[in-house]
mmCIF file of C-alpha atoms in Angstrom:
data_model
loop_
_atom_site.group_PDB
_atom_site.id
_atom_site.type_symbol
_atom_site.label_atom_id
_atom_site.label_comp_id
_atom_site.label_asym_id
_atom_site.label_seq_id
_atom_site.Cartn_x
_atom_site.Cartn_y
_atom_site.Cartn_z
ATOM 1 C CA MET A 1 -7.969 0.741 -11.236
ATOM 2 C CA ASN A 2 -11.491 2.010 -10.706
ATOM 3 C CA LYS A 3 -12.364 5.263 -8.917
ATOM 4 C CA SER A 4 -12.703 3.673 -5.493
ATOM 5 C CA GLN A 5 -9.383 1.819 -5.802
ATOM 6 C CA ILE A 6 -7.633 5.055 -6.816
ATOM 7 C CA ALA A 7 -9.097 6.817 -3.777
ATOM 8 C CA LYS A 8 -7.907 4.069 -1.440
ATOM 9 C CA LYS A 9 -4.423 4.021 -3.011
ATOM 10 C CA TYR A 10 -4.247 7.799 -2.656
ATOM 11 C CA LEU A 11 -4.968 7.600 1.083
ATOM 12 C CA GLU A 12 -2.595 4.646 1.548
ATOM 13 C CA HIS A 13 0.311 6.374 -0.201
ATOM 14 C CA LEU A 14 -0.355 9.689 1.558
ATOM 15 C CA GLU A 15 -0.431 8.052 4.985
ATOM 16 C CA LYS A 16 2.848 6.219 4.327
ATOM 17 C CA GLY A 17 4.516 9.366 2.990
ATOM 18 C CA ASN A 18 5.065 7.758 -0.438
ATOM 19 C CA ILE A 19 4.961 11.105 -2.186
ATOM 20 C CA GLU A 20 6.169 9.819 -5.566
ATOM 21 C CA LYS A 21 3.374 7.230 -5.601
ATOM 22 C CA VAL A 22 0.826 9.923 -4.694
ATOM 23 C CA ILE A 23 2.098 12.161 -7.503
ATOM 24 C CA ASN A 24 1.935 9.232 -9.956
ATOM 25 C CA LEU A 25 -1.837 9.055 -9.380
ATOM 26 C CA PHE A 26 -2.116 12.532 -10.955
ATOM 27 C CA SER A 27 -2.085 13.585 -14.587
ATOM 28 C CA ASN A 28 0.961 15.596 -15.716
ATOM 29 C CA ASN A 29 -0.936 18.852 -15.184
ATOM 30 C CA GLY A 30 -2.782 17.716 -12.063
ATOM 31 C CA ILE A 31 -3.429 20.375 -9.440
ATOM 32 C CA VAL A 32 -4.293 20.470 -5.772
ATOM 33 C CA GLU A 33 -6.386 23.199 -4.171
ATOM 34 C CA SER A 34 -5.642 23.402 -0.452
ATOM 35 C CA PRO A 35 -7.022 25.873 2.108
ATOM 36 C CA ILE A 36 -3.536 26.337 3.630
ATOM 37 C CA TYR A 37 -1.104 25.827 0.747
ATOM 38 C CA GLY A 38 -3.217 27.364 -2.024
ATOM 39 C CA ILE A 39 -3.504 26.109 -5.610
ATOM 40 C CA LYS A 40 -0.394 24.261 -6.765
ATOM 41 C CA LYS A 41 0.748 21.602 -9.179
ATOM 42 C CA ALA A 42 0.399 18.232 -7.472
ATOM 43 C CA ASP A 43 4.136 17.546 -7.248
ATOM 44 C CA GLU A 44 4.798 20.961 -5.654
ATOM 45 C CA PHE A 45 1.953 20.589 -3.170
ATOM 46 C CA TYR A 46 2.885 17.097 -1.976
ATOM 47 C CA ARG A 47 6.575 17.921 -1.659
ATOM 48 C CA GLU A 48 5.721 20.999 0.443
ATOM 49 C CA LEU A 49 3.261 19.022 2.568
ATOM 50 C CA ASN A 50 5.848 16.271 3.039
ATOM 51 C CA ASN A 51 8.450 18.835 4.125
ATOM 52 C CA ASP A 52 6.085 20.018 6.878
ATOM 53 C CA THR A 53 5.036 16.510 7.991
ATOM 54 C CA SER A 54 6.647 13.964 10.283
ATOM 55 C CA ASN A 55 3.647 11.599 10.441
ATOM 56 C CA SER A 56 0.145 11.182 9.025
ATOM 57 C CA GLU A 57 -2.644 8.875 10.077
ATOM 58 C CA LEU A 58 -5.706 8.792 7.831
ATOM 59 C CA ILE A 59 -8.935 7.112 8.828
ATOM 60 C CA LEU A 60 -11.343 6.624 5.933
ATOM 61 C CA LYS A 61 -14.985 7.385 6.751
ATOM 62 C CA GLY A 62 -16.453 7.089 3.272
ATOM 63 C CA ILE A 63 -16.013 7.244 -0.497
ATOM 64 C CA PHE A 64 -18.782 8.927 -2.452
ATOM 65 C CA GLU A 65 -18.921 8.297 -6.198
ATOM 66 C CA GLN A 66 -20.895 10.141 -8.835
ATOM 67 C CA ASN A 67 -21.789 7.430 -11.339
ATOM 68 C CA GLU A 68 -22.244 9.579 -14.451
ATOM 69 C CA SER A 69 -18.982 11.464 -14.028
ATOM 70 C CA ASN A 70 -15.346 10.975 -13.179
ATOM 71 C CA ASN A 71 -15.759 12.739 -9.827
ATOM 72 C CA LEU A 72 -15.674 11.307 -6.340
ATOM 73 C CA ALA A 73 -15.282 12.509 -2.777
ATOM 74 C CA LEU A 74 -13.304 11.074 0.105
ATOM 75 C CA TYR A 75 -14.306 11.701 3.697
ATOM 76 C CA PHE A 76 -11.632 10.932 6.279
ATOM 77 C CA THR A 77 -10.041 11.956 9.547
ATOM 78 C CA TYR A 78 -6.505 13.277 9.267
ATOM 79 C CA LYS A 79 -4.216 12.977 12.279
ATOM 80 C CA TRP A 80 -1.291 15.153 11.267
ATOM 81 C CA THR A 81 2.036 15.478 13.083
ATOM 82 C CA LEU A 82 4.160 18.343 11.832
ATOM 83 C CA LYS A 83 7.984 18.350 11.724
ATOM 84 C CA ASN A 84 8.098 20.240 15.052
ATOM 85 C CA ASN A 85 5.956 17.465 16.661
ATOM 86 C CA GLU A 86 2.849 19.652 16.911
ATOM 87 C CA LYS A 87 -0.253 17.529 16.329
ATOM 88 C CA VAL A 88 -3.649 18.366 14.910
ATOM 89 C CA GLU A 89 -6.634 16.208 13.992
ATOM 90 C CA PHE A 90 -9.486 17.188 11.687
ATOM 91 C CA ASP A 91 -12.055 15.781 9.294
ATOM 92 C CA VAL A 92 -11.381 16.276 5.589
ATOM 93 C CA VAL A 93 -13.375 16.038 2.387
ATOM 94 C CA ASP A 94 -11.321 15.689 -0.795
ATOM 95 C CA ILE A 95 -13.153 16.260 -4.078
ATOM 96 C CA ILE A 96 -11.335 14.362 -6.820
ATOM 97 C CA GLU A 97 -11.747 14.891 -10.563
ATOM 98 C CA LEU A 98 -10.344 12.162 -12.818
ATOM 99 C CA ASP A 99 -9.581 12.192 -16.521
ATOM 100 C CA SER A 100 -10.585 9.446 -18.969
ATOM 101 C CA GLU A 101 -7.472 7.444 -17.991
ATOM 102 C CA ASN A 102 -8.368 7.609 -14.265
ATOM 103 C CA LYS A 103 -5.575 10.043 -13.467
ATOM 104 C CA ILE A 104 -6.391 12.800 -10.978
ATOM 105 C CA THR A 105 -6.642 16.159 -12.726
ATOM 106 C CA LYS A 106 -7.820 18.154 -9.701
ATOM 107 C CA LEU A 107 -8.043 17.458 -6.001
ATOM 108 C CA LYS A 108 -9.811 20.033 -3.832
ATOM 109 C CA ILE A 109 -9.232 19.697 -0.083
ATOM 110 C CA ILE A 110 -11.910 20.962 2.292
ATOM 111 C CA TYR A 111 -11.418 21.202 6.070
ATOM 112 C CA ASP A 112 -11.531 23.619 8.997
ATOM 113 C CA THR A 113 -8.121 25.296 9.169
ATOM 114 C CA VAL A 114 -8.459 27.249 12.431
ATOM 115 C CA ILE A 115 -5.888 25.178 14.336
ATOM 116 C CA SER A 116 -3.812 23.744 11.485
ATOM 117 C CA ARG A 117 -3.198 27.118 9.782
ATOM 118 C CA LYS A 118 -1.636 28.525 12.956
ATOM 119 C CA LEU A 119 0.530 25.432 13.445
ATOM 120 C CA VAL A 120 1.811 25.500 9.849
ATOM 121 C CA ASN A 121 2.484 29.258 10.093
ATOM 122 C CA ASP A 122 4.390 28.718 13.348
ATOM 123 C CA LEU A 123 6.379 25.862 11.784
ATOM 124 C CA ASN A 124 7.434 27.982 8.808
ATOM 125 C CA GLU A 125 8.372 31.151 10.703
#
């Protein structure tokens, strides 16, 4: 798979809640940096996110590739329904770093957390 195909598979698996398939896109030491969940190994992050989620809808707005590197960015809208049926919608930019085998080594998530942070805190109280 090329960079763009990996990005699309990532969004597809995430939206469907196929956490094992998402994790399989990462290298063994792959990490995720999230504004709400912090820096975690990919498997830990996606299992925690999945535990807090009842539904996800992701609407891709663009994939931005850097030709001379293994980096790319995804721009999408995330419609997130938490386990307690609270809903939040926000735009996200994911910065993805790939290794030479096109496995994700780092995924940095960037979005405004004003509403979502409160909802996740309320859910986990």
